[in-house]
XYZ file of C-alpha atoms in Angstrom:
662
model
C 9.951 18.194 25.328
C 9.324 20.464 22.974
C 7.837 18.603 19.866
C 5.101 16.930 22.078
C 1.827 17.735 20.080
C -0.271 15.074 21.827
C -0.163 13.072 25.201
C -1.905 10.102 26.350
C -4.444 10.171 28.785
C -4.270 9.294 32.153
C -6.638 6.686 31.408
C -5.114 5.433 28.566
C -4.976 2.033 29.226
C -8.838 1.826 30.265
C -9.776 3.476 26.951
C -7.512 1.582 24.779
C -7.669 -1.050 23.006
C -3.894 -2.332 23.965
C -5.093 -1.382 27.423
C -7.541 -4.151 27.343
C -4.617 -6.042 26.022
C -2.256 -6.307 28.107
C -4.659 -6.447 31.357
C -5.431 -10.170 29.056
C -1.690 -10.775 29.144
C -2.338 -10.348 32.777
C -4.888 -12.212 33.381
C -4.677 -15.057 30.844
C -0.758 -15.566 30.235
C 0.681 -14.166 33.806
C 2.599 -11.117 32.145
C 2.812 -7.422 33.337
C 4.451 -4.863 31.017
C 5.313 -1.204 32.529
C 5.435 0.466 28.943
C 5.143 0.064 25.942
C 8.926 -0.649 25.355
C 8.821 -3.780 27.761
C 5.794 -4.881 25.793
C 7.272 -4.487 22.199
C 10.650 -6.269 23.580
C 8.866 -9.507 24.807
C 6.948 -9.417 21.481
C 10.201 -9.474 18.909
C 12.061 -11.815 21.076
C 9.401 -14.405 22.295
C 7.767 -14.741 18.764
C 5.859 -17.522 19.988
C 3.974 -16.165 22.832
C 3.049 -13.181 21.668
C 1.697 -14.182 18.299
C -0.085 -17.306 19.897
C -1.323 -13.886 22.170
C -2.947 -12.171 19.150
C -4.406 -15.379 17.677
C -6.836 -16.101 21.317
C -7.050 -12.778 22.653
C -8.687 -11.730 18.811
C -10.419 -15.427 18.930
C -9.558 -16.085 15.754
C -11.713 -18.379 13.899
C -10.288 -21.963 12.815
C -11.626 -25.147 11.412
C -8.875 -26.961 13.193
C -6.000 -25.514 15.370
C -2.578 -24.991 14.979
C -0.140 -27.962 16.478
C 2.645 -24.989 17.245
C 2.793 -21.153 16.331
C 6.262 -21.346 14.925
C 7.619 -24.495 13.641
C 10.732 -22.545 12.027
C 12.171 -19.152 12.695
C 14.686 -18.694 9.914
C 14.412 -16.217 6.979
C 13.258 -16.556 4.414
C 11.271 -19.760 5.057
C 9.755 -19.558 8.473
C 6.683 -21.627 9.490
C 3.953 -19.787 11.086
C 1.046 -21.905 12.723
C 1.495 -24.877 10.729
C -1.522 -27.375 11.065
C -3.952 -24.436 11.216
C -6.781 -23.683 8.792
C -8.666 -21.136 8.212
C -10.376 -18.576 6.447
C -9.980 -14.492 6.307
C -13.152 -14.031 4.740
C -15.152 -15.766 7.590
C -13.146 -13.812 10.134
C -13.700 -10.635 8.728
C -17.067 -11.210 8.420
C -17.566 -11.928 12.379
C -17.086 -8.452 12.842
C -17.503 -8.250 15.591
C -19.394 -5.716 18.031
C -21.876 -5.296 14.413
C -25.556 -6.342 14.510
C -26.396 -7.065 11.125
C -28.956 -3.453 10.561
C -25.142 -1.553 11.607
C -23.679 0.370 8.315
C -20.375 -1.442 7.919
C -19.517 -0.069 4.185
C -20.348 2.973 3.721
C -19.107 4.578 0.188
C -19.071 7.750 -1.665
C -17.423 9.079 -4.651
C -17.813 11.356 -7.452
C -19.315 8.208 -10.238
C -22.079 7.804 -8.625
C -24.798 8.432 -5.395
C -23.370 6.970 -1.812
C -23.394 3.295 -1.070
C -24.107 2.163 2.626
C -24.210 -1.914 3.366
C -24.864 -3.081 7.048
C -23.462 -6.020 8.197
C -26.198 -8.353 7.453
C -26.151 -6.024 3.327
C -22.286 -7.408 3.232
C -22.812 -11.303 4.266
C -25.869 -11.246 1.873
C -24.332 -9.476 -1.291
C -20.743 -11.791 -0.588
C -23.101 -15.045 -0.200
C -24.556 -14.167 -3.736
C -21.151 -13.400 -5.190
C -19.153 -16.223 -4.050
C -22.246 -18.849 -5.887
C -21.877 -16.979 -8.647
C -18.308 -17.294 -9.093
C -18.533 -21.015 -7.900
C -21.200 -20.999 -11.313
C -18.544 -19.638 -13.296
C -16.354 -23.134 -12.286
C -14.227 -20.554 -9.178
C -12.538 -23.180 -7.075
C -9.129 -23.306 -4.460
C -6.211 -21.860 -5.893
C -8.220 -20.160 -9.314
C -7.257 -16.464 -9.306
C -10.148 -13.900 -9.778
C -8.728 -10.323 -10.949
C -10.682 -6.830 -10.348
C -9.802 -3.830 -12.568
C -11.968 -1.896 -10.152
C -11.703 1.374 -8.131
C -12.668 1.459 -4.530
C -16.126 0.396 -4.545
C -18.419 -1.959 -2.474
C -18.125 -4.889 -5.894
C -14.242 -4.729 -5.712
C -14.755 -5.390 -1.808
C -17.164 -7.949 -1.690
C -15.261 -9.938 -4.807
C -11.887 -9.928 -2.517
C -14.494 -11.754 0.386
C -16.376 -13.783 -1.967
C -13.481 -14.979 -3.709
C -11.087 -15.471 -0.485
C -14.188 -17.362 1.045
C -14.214 -20.041 -1.530
C -10.131 -20.477 -1.083
C -9.463 -18.132 -4.416
C -7.214 -16.090 -4.932
C -8.092 -12.511 -5.454
C -6.045 -9.537 -7.556
C -6.734 -5.960 -8.267
C -5.560 -3.077 -10.178
C -6.684 0.083 -10.243
C -8.619 1.796 -13.785
C -6.531 4.236 -13.752
C -3.657 1.675 -14.052
C -3.062 1.586 -18.511
C -2.916 -1.596 -20.165
C 0.360 -2.322 -19.925
C 0.630 -1.853 -16.442
C -2.172 -4.058 -16.072
C -0.958 -7.093 -18.502
C 2.724 -7.087 -16.763
C 0.846 -7.792 -13.747
C -1.897 -10.775 -14.481
C 0.103 -12.000 -17.351
C 2.298 -13.484 -13.884
C -1.050 -14.781 -12.596
C -3.261 -15.868 -14.947
C -6.389 -15.267 -13.696
C -9.598 -17.465 -14.868
C -11.689 -14.178 -14.197
C -12.073 -10.791 -14.524
C -14.316 -8.542 -13.185
C -14.230 -5.062 -14.481
C -15.663 -1.228 -14.445
C -16.687 0.323 -17.670
C -15.265 3.618 -16.551
C -15.348 6.066 -13.799
C -14.949 9.951 -13.306
C -12.409 11.866 -11.439
C -13.431 14.981 -10.435
C -16.487 16.042 -12.791
C -14.165 14.094 -16.322
C -15.618 11.083 -16.977
C -12.941 8.322 -17.988
C -13.481 5.551 -20.572
C -11.744 2.227 -19.696
C -13.606 -0.083 -21.978
C -11.069 0.173 -24.568
C -8.320 -0.888 -22.050
C -10.855 -3.626 -20.714
C -11.317 -4.977 -24.234
C -6.882 -4.907 -24.626
C -6.605 -6.551 -21.059
C -8.935 -9.566 -22.037
C -7.083 -9.802 -25.301
C -3.816 -10.081 -23.470
C -5.099 -12.742 -20.734
C -5.767 -16.543 -22.863
C -6.369 -17.465 -19.182
C -9.403 -15.894 -18.390
C -12.851 -17.823 -18.974
C -15.352 -15.516 -17.885
C -15.304 -11.706 -17.426
C -17.931 -10.318 -15.312
C -18.586 -6.408 -16.620
C -19.500 -3.102 -13.668
C -21.670 -0.394 -15.165
C -20.089 2.047 -13.220
C -19.225 4.697 -15.405
C -23.616 4.500 -17.403
C -25.197 1.781 -15.624
C -27.443 1.731 -19.022
C -24.216 0.455 -20.761
C -23.603 -2.279 -23.043
C -21.780 -5.371 -21.098
C -18.176 -5.933 -23.188
C -18.776 -8.948 -25.565
C -19.304 -12.620 -24.083
C -19.416 -10.586 -20.478
C -22.019 -11.111 -17.651
C -23.282 -8.182 -15.737
C -22.486 -7.747 -12.270
C -26.216 -8.234 -11.446
C -25.934 -12.023 -13.115
C -22.578 -12.711 -11.257
C -24.937 -11.667 -8.072
C -28.130 -13.449 -9.031
C -30.258 -14.774 -6.097
C -29.238 -18.334 -4.794
C -30.289 -20.055 -2.613
C -26.573 -21.628 -1.763
C -25.853 -20.784 1.746
C -22.847 -19.221 2.887
C -19.990 -21.223 3.386
C -15.652 -20.820 4.147
C -13.969 -23.111 2.674
C -11.467 -24.010 5.178
C -7.552 -23.629 4.237
C -4.554 -23.692 5.649
C -2.362 -20.704 7.170
C 0.120 -19.534 4.374
C -3.013 -20.496 1.361
C -2.421 -17.618 -0.905
C -5.095 -15.049 -0.046
C -4.005 -12.418 -2.534
C -1.417 -11.033 -5.091
C 0.273 -7.435 -4.329
C 2.787 -5.993 -7.176
C 6.058 -4.421 -6.098
C 6.295 -0.959 -8.250
C 8.664 -2.126 -11.099
C 11.488 -0.759 -10.381
C 14.309 -3.386 -11.466
C 12.159 -5.434 -14.061
C 8.641 -6.640 -13.891
C 6.239 -5.637 -10.780
C 7.267 -8.502 -8.814
C 3.631 -10.551 -7.806
C 3.947 -11.073 -3.850
C 1.802 -13.897 -2.349
C 0.285 -13.213 0.830
C -1.538 -15.633 2.937
C -4.591 -16.046 5.073
C -3.285 -16.561 8.356
C -0.420 -13.755 7.884
C -2.851 -11.097 6.367
C -5.460 -11.601 9.732
C -3.080 -12.013 12.817
C -1.376 -8.726 11.073
C -4.445 -6.618 10.447
C -6.187 -7.785 13.438
C -3.146 -6.399 15.724
C -2.587 -3.317 13.691
C -5.851 -1.973 13.572
C -6.899 -2.536 17.259
C -3.271 -2.089 19.323
C -1.513 0.600 17.232
C -5.080 2.358 15.940
C -7.418 1.205 18.403
C -10.183 0.445 16.057
C -12.934 -0.818 16.921
C -16.948 -1.162 17.147
C -17.821 2.274 18.047
C -15.325 3.636 14.939
C -16.224 4.425 10.968
C -12.196 4.181 9.723
C -11.088 5.830 6.273
C -8.082 5.274 4.177
C -8.264 7.482 0.887
C -6.228 4.918 -1.722
C -6.785 3.143 -4.487
C -7.266 -0.329 -5.025
C -3.706 -0.491 -6.457
C -2.091 0.308 -3.192
C -2.029 -2.014 0.055
C -3.468 0.358 2.069
C -6.957 -0.628 -0.028
C -6.163 -4.151 1.708
C -4.856 -2.633 5.316
C -8.033 -0.762 4.972
C -10.868 -3.391 3.664
C -9.714 -5.534 6.603
C -11.420 -3.437 9.548
C -15.194 -5.164 9.738
C -12.619 -7.883 11.613
C -12.089 -5.048 14.263
C -15.731 -4.628 14.313
C -14.494 -1.354 12.401
C -16.860 0.370 9.946
C -15.386 1.447 6.327
C -15.470 4.137 4.812
C -14.273 4.035 0.944
C -13.725 7.166 -1.278
C -13.362 6.845 -5.289
C -12.530 9.529 -7.368
C -9.934 13.315 -6.991
C -9.531 14.490 -3.895
C -9.041 17.320 -4.967
C -11.907 18.273 -6.443
C -13.883 20.227 -6.704
C -11.034 21.377 -3.901
C -8.845 20.070 -1.254
C -11.437 19.861 1.288
C -13.393 17.372 -0.528
C -12.068 14.816 2.147
C -12.589 16.393 5.301
C -16.123 17.216 4.115
C -16.475 13.724 3.792
C -15.042 12.692 7.070
C -17.916 15.175 8.310
C -20.924 13.621 6.717
C -19.226 9.722 7.126
C -18.957 10.567 10.926
C -15.482 9.139 10.350
C -13.531 8.658 13.351
C -9.926 7.462 11.970
C -8.954 9.692 9.043
C -6.053 7.773 6.777
C -4.304 9.585 3.760
C -0.918 10.296 2.872
C 2.302 12.817 3.786
C 1.962 15.126 0.373
C -2.006 15.212 1.057
C -1.203 16.748 4.153
C 1.649 18.936 3.374
C -0.512 19.980 -0.128
C -3.226 21.139 2.453
C -0.681 23.022 4.449
C 0.766 24.458 1.502
C -3.270 25.525 0.028
C -3.555 27.834 3.888
C -6.321 24.746 4.327
C -7.761 24.979 7.823
C -9.715 21.895 7.658
C -11.269 22.475 11.008
C -13.092 25.623 9.946
C -14.768 23.944 6.860
C -15.788 20.960 8.064
C -16.802 19.434 11.792
C -14.641 17.067 13.003
C -15.438 16.442 15.968
C -15.727 12.627 15.226
C -11.828 13.004 14.664
C -9.814 11.007 17.279
C -6.814 9.481 14.872
C -5.367 10.454 12.208
C -3.131 8.048 9.723
C -0.360 9.880 7.452
C 1.384 7.134 4.967
C 3.448 6.976 1.602
C 6.247 9.353 2.171
C 7.783 10.592 5.169
C 5.495 13.549 6.823
C 8.171 16.014 8.264
C 7.392 18.015 11.553
C 5.604 20.962 9.802
C 3.046 18.295 8.755
C 2.607 17.181 12.165
C 2.387 21.018 13.854
C -0.194 21.818 10.917
C -2.205 18.951 11.723
C -2.338 20.051 15.524
C -2.970 23.466 14.523
C -5.494 23.280 11.574
C -7.028 19.705 11.998
C -7.523 19.026 15.791
C -5.269 19.347 18.776
C -6.879 16.400 20.704
C -6.439 13.980 17.935
C -3.645 11.404 17.627
C -1.867 11.816 14.841
C 0.270 8.364 13.640
C 3.008 8.004 10.997
C 3.286 4.996 9.685
C 5.643 3.261 7.327
C 5.789 -0.400 5.960
C 5.301 -1.610 2.027
C 3.502 -3.844 0.038
C 5.602 -6.749 0.745
C 4.598 -7.097 4.385
C 0.716 -4.907 3.752
C 1.044 -2.987 6.751
C 3.124 -0.643 8.873
C 6.244 -1.549 10.508
C 6.829 1.366 12.331
C 4.054 3.322 13.791
C 1.553 4.912 16.285
C 0.515 3.530 19.828
C -2.190 5.180 21.926
C 0.405 4.849 24.765
C 3.250 6.790 23.547
C 3.784 10.583 23.259
C 3.733 12.318 19.547
C 6.924 13.896 18.577
C 6.595 16.263 15.784
C 8.712 15.009 12.640
C 9.146 11.345 13.914
C 7.245 8.042 14.128
C 5.835 7.113 17.625
C 7.750 3.515 17.917
C 8.231 0.171 16.094
C 5.061 -2.192 15.902
C 4.477 -5.070 17.743
C 6.063 -7.746 16.391
C 8.453 -5.756 14.390
C 11.743 -6.332 14.777
C 13.099 -3.197 12.788
C 16.714 -2.073 13.440
C 18.820 0.317 11.608
C 22.031 -1.121 10.132
C 25.338 0.838 9.334
C 27.792 -0.138 6.380
C 29.232 -2.996 8.077
C 25.873 -4.323 9.199
C 25.854 -3.339 12.726
C 23.025 -2.349 14.707
C 23.020 1.506 15.323
C 21.304 4.268 17.412
C 20.557 7.422 16.843
C 22.763 7.291 13.426
C 21.007 6.940 9.661
C 20.804 2.528 9.131
C 19.797 0.570 6.172
C 16.069 -0.426 7.915
C 16.135 -4.402 8.688
C 14.040 -6.730 10.315
C 15.789 -9.579 11.705
C 12.882 -11.810 13.074
C 9.992 -13.378 10.742
C 6.378 -11.702 10.750
C 3.674 -13.258 10.093
C 2.264 -11.170 6.965
C 5.751 -11.442 4.918
C 5.090 -13.212 1.945
C 4.368 -16.997 1.590
C 6.871 -16.073 -1.739
C 6.087 -15.008 -4.947
C 4.417 -16.000 -7.804
C 5.937 -18.666 -10.369
C 9.026 -18.700 -8.274
C 9.064 -22.302 -7.088
C 12.628 -22.670 -5.550
C 12.206 -18.591 -3.926
C 15.195 -17.149 -5.451
C 13.362 -14.427 -6.740
C 11.997 -13.889 -2.915
C 15.143 -14.602 -1.646
C 17.309 -12.041 -3.700
C 14.581 -9.196 -3.074
C 14.680 -9.008 0.422
C 17.677 -11.499 1.959
C 20.595 -11.081 -0.248
C 22.430 -8.623 1.037
C 22.311 -9.941 4.744
C 21.570 -13.057 4.776
C 18.928 -14.384 6.793
C 17.927 -10.515 7.690
C 15.137 -8.831 5.764
C 16.415 -5.683 3.625
C 13.874 -3.530 3.411
C 15.233 -0.828 1.272
C 14.420 2.514 3.028
C 16.982 4.565 5.198
C 16.156 5.202 9.399
C 17.340 7.012 11.727
C 15.965 5.029 15.601
C 16.074 7.211 18.537
C 17.039 5.876 21.956
C 13.058 6.312 22.956
C 12.139 3.615 20.220
C 10.790 6.578 17.547
C 11.534 6.505 14.055
C 12.443 8.846 10.946
C 12.848 7.359 7.770
C 14.529 9.511 5.285
C 12.978 7.646 2.515
C 13.131 4.895 -0.627
C 17.016 3.575 -1.663
C 14.848 2.550 -4.749
C 13.442 4.655 -7.417
C 9.764 4.098 -7.044
C 7.655 7.224 -8.487
C 4.771 8.361 -6.419
C 2.694 10.757 -8.070
C -0.920 12.018 -7.312
C -1.887 8.593 -5.442
C -0.341 7.026 -8.081
C 2.336 4.418 -7.376
C 4.354 3.271 -10.103
C 7.766 1.540 -10.756
C 10.668 2.981 -13.285
C 11.143 -0.330 -15.454
C 6.937 -0.297 -16.476
C 7.705 3.676 -17.536
C 10.805 2.348 -19.614
C 8.907 0.044 -21.036
C 7.037 1.929 -22.785
C 9.046 5.088 -24.023
C 11.937 2.421 -24.519
C 9.077 0.891 -27.002
C 9.686 3.619 -29.602
C 12.068 3.418 -32.624
C 13.581 6.746 -31.608
C 14.869 5.635 -28.354
C 17.478 3.350 -27.454
C 18.065 4.439 -23.553
C 16.131 6.306 -20.774
C 16.424 7.334 -17.306
C 13.539 9.292 -15.312
C 13.568 10.688 -12.057
C 10.734 12.272 -9.747
C 11.906 15.762 -7.533
C 9.546 15.882 -4.790
C 8.255 19.145 -3.757
C 9.114 19.795 -0.289
C 6.086 21.157 0.735
C 3.647 18.466 -0.954
C 3.128 19.738 -4.744
C 3.112 16.737 -7.249
C 6.935 17.975 -7.673
C 8.879 17.593 -10.953
C 9.131 14.364 -13.392
C 12.524 14.336 -15.453
C 12.608 12.383 -18.150
C 16.197 11.981 -19.820
C 16.302 9.938 -23.344
C 18.914 8.782 -25.697
C 18.132 8.261 -28.792
C 19.049 6.519 -31.749
C 21.994 7.444 -33.810
C 21.869 10.561 -35.938
C 18.339 11.558 -33.942
C 17.859 15.141 -32.084
C 14.830 15.201 -29.613
C 12.708 17.924 -30.928
C 9.130 19.010 -30.368
C 6.940 16.347 -31.943
C 9.084 13.370 -30.669
C 8.504 14.796 -26.911
C 4.613 15.113 -27.824
C 4.836 11.351 -28.715
C 6.743 10.277 -25.974
C 3.566 11.887 -23.396
C 0.989 10.556 -25.825
C 2.281 6.763 -25.257
C 2.917 7.180 -21.142
C -0.103 9.059 -20.745
C -2.455 6.038 -22.723
C -0.350 2.646 -21.352
C -0.053 4.113 -18.115
C -1.466 7.180 -16.852
C -1.679 11.089 -16.581
C 0.487 11.431 -13.707
C 3.201 10.363 -15.282
C 4.158 12.400 -18.642
C 6.921 14.353 -17.629
C 7.490 17.797 -17.148
C 10.592 17.944 -19.376
C 12.181 15.605 -21.440
C 15.820 16.174 -22.501
C 18.819 14.158 -24.287
C 21.433 12.960 -23.191
C 24.595 10.831 -24.476
C 24.377 7.420 -21.923
C 22.619 6.857 -18.948
C 24.526 5.898 -16.208
C 24.586 2.158 -15.448
C 26.176 -0.539 -13.267
C 28.496 -2.915 -14.658
C 25.236 -5.583 -13.877
C 23.828 -3.240 -16.185
C 21.340 -1.906 -13.802
C 20.243 1.404 -14.462
C 21.675 4.267 -11.723
C 18.128 6.283 -10.730
C 18.564 6.987 -7.178
C 22.451 8.500 -7.965
C 21.025 10.717 -11.181
C 18.024 12.042 -8.667
C 21.268 12.790 -6.021
C 23.073 14.760 -8.823
C 20.106 16.630 -9.420
C 19.017 17.931 -6.080
C 22.602 19.497 -5.501
C 24.675 15.785 -4.298
C 28.853 16.345 -5.931
C 28.986 13.345 -8.245
C 31.819 11.435 -5.941
C 28.749 11.638 -3.263
C 26.294 10.449 -5.458
C 27.696 7.044 -7.242
C 30.980 4.737 -6.678
C 31.965 5.783 -9.640
C 33.795 1.607 -9.822
C 30.564 0.292 -9.882
C 29.288 2.167 -12.676
C 30.267 0.711 -16.922
C 30.255 4.731 -17.934
C 31.185 6.805 -14.974
C 31.947 9.316 -17.619
C 27.672 9.715 -18.201
C 27.304 11.381 -14.682
C 28.989 14.411 -16.043
C 26.025 15.381 -18.176
C 23.779 14.926 -15.207
C 26.137 17.285 -12.800
C 26.699 20.327 -15.535
C 22.390 20.035 -16.411
C 21.643 20.428 -12.335
C 24.537 23.177 -12.714
C 22.547 24.660 -15.316
C 18.954 23.935 -14.099
C 19.053 27.179 -11.602
C 19.944 29.865 -14.086
C 17.828 28.710 -16.749
C 14.323 28.197 -17.626
C 15.491 24.569 -19.900
C 18.573 23.053 -19.885
C 19.751 20.835 -21.883
C 22.829 18.417 -20.902
C 25.893 18.416 -22.561
């Protein structure tokens, strides 16, 4: 077909890790698969055999073996590998194929000089920090929180925390106080590890005030550890110890606490679209197995690789990236502004670090294309053999740009998944060709389907993305949700026993996928993902603002798009420049500079459902040209007349610079 941009080499089974796995299945299980489709169908049908093969093929280190693979197949509540005890950090730090003096963490940024850790360095730092956490009284089940960027210390802290069975949670330091405390007040951490600030490009960003406010808002904290990142000579916060003190020399050996397969490893958070961010608990075993499968079999990563993904510690792609050493890959960390001094920065980083797999977001690739950048002309990308794109759908023109401007022999893998499963459940695989604008396949073990409005599976038609069989990396639950009510409501209310993800997807007859976008209203701007509920908590915290609705109109060509805020003001008030400035100031301080709206307008009412939920998605549809009757089911609205103002606004936008809704 004319849209084929990359074809697997004839000897792909001899050269790829999935080829090695297929040979292993033939030799050890007596299974022979003609193609990827056959393998995938087996993987989502015989769940016991498939996931046990992942455990055995990758030689998972366990302290006690499982009594079964899948004790209960029902969702929610599937029980994986009962009886097994293991430790995520132990399996990551095994670093198969890596010698002690091999670099395994290569960290660059805009705040300090590059740092490289060998395999021996990483184990030694984890040993010391784990001992330091124990000195602070941290034991299995305690929470350790990191307000820190994508630097080696954060990674060491994750591994040290998990090595003792404690539970890790991170927030990127660009998140403001409210965003952080909304997350961490729910999980009540015992220890906070925080940086003093960071540089974004050439701009220093002091976070000492935010750290003080976060500490004050978390009565559960018993200890604070300061990382002097922005100012190495600066003083520690009052009552805090330094990172050097935490990681002080000790004779205590590196040990790993054996925990159950579903013992909490870390807490990730939903974007907060419908209330407080949901604290999503992931388990040691499920994350380990999923990442072994995805990193090795789909991304084809191993001991010869240097694996990079541009991410902050507030996005699940960081958690995905840092599992790299579990399959023998070295990881490349970057902290800073990816557009400084220009959009070529990350491509030059790839050359400097010898990156073999370059992961980023679709908006970044589209921004490079829009800027006319040709990465292969400004950097030697000869080592690059894989390129990953996620965070948003990558259109066909993004695919063709990659093959024209980055390299014509690499494999481009567009993937999609989520914080909820901490992986991609649709993506690429070395066995299949790359088609422009298409996600290549459904991942092994991920029974992804498209469902029509009446719930029937469809092929070649737009449908709701669902997962009809359990995956080990589905959450072990939400924090502080003992009977699982919030967890069920989040994924299983619409189709009982079936995971409804919240994306629109079309699956073609060959298994390729196109994701049209989220069916919720997450804001994603400048690489910072933030839900609308957090936005509203700031705006509506102002006395003058009674109600509000925010929408992000994405730029198809990769720009920042437009963020439009509509406010309902208290009786008798009119929106003026002073109030606009105050709203912007509050958002910049509490959340992030990238969430300051481009425009703020006054409306009489915010459209809401009968159950009082705001309707961001219909508003967004109306603002992008969808007729009101097609954008929302008026019968489900408490105030359908409120949509008219947005329709009038959309109509006038094309002819006026700054229209005001009626």
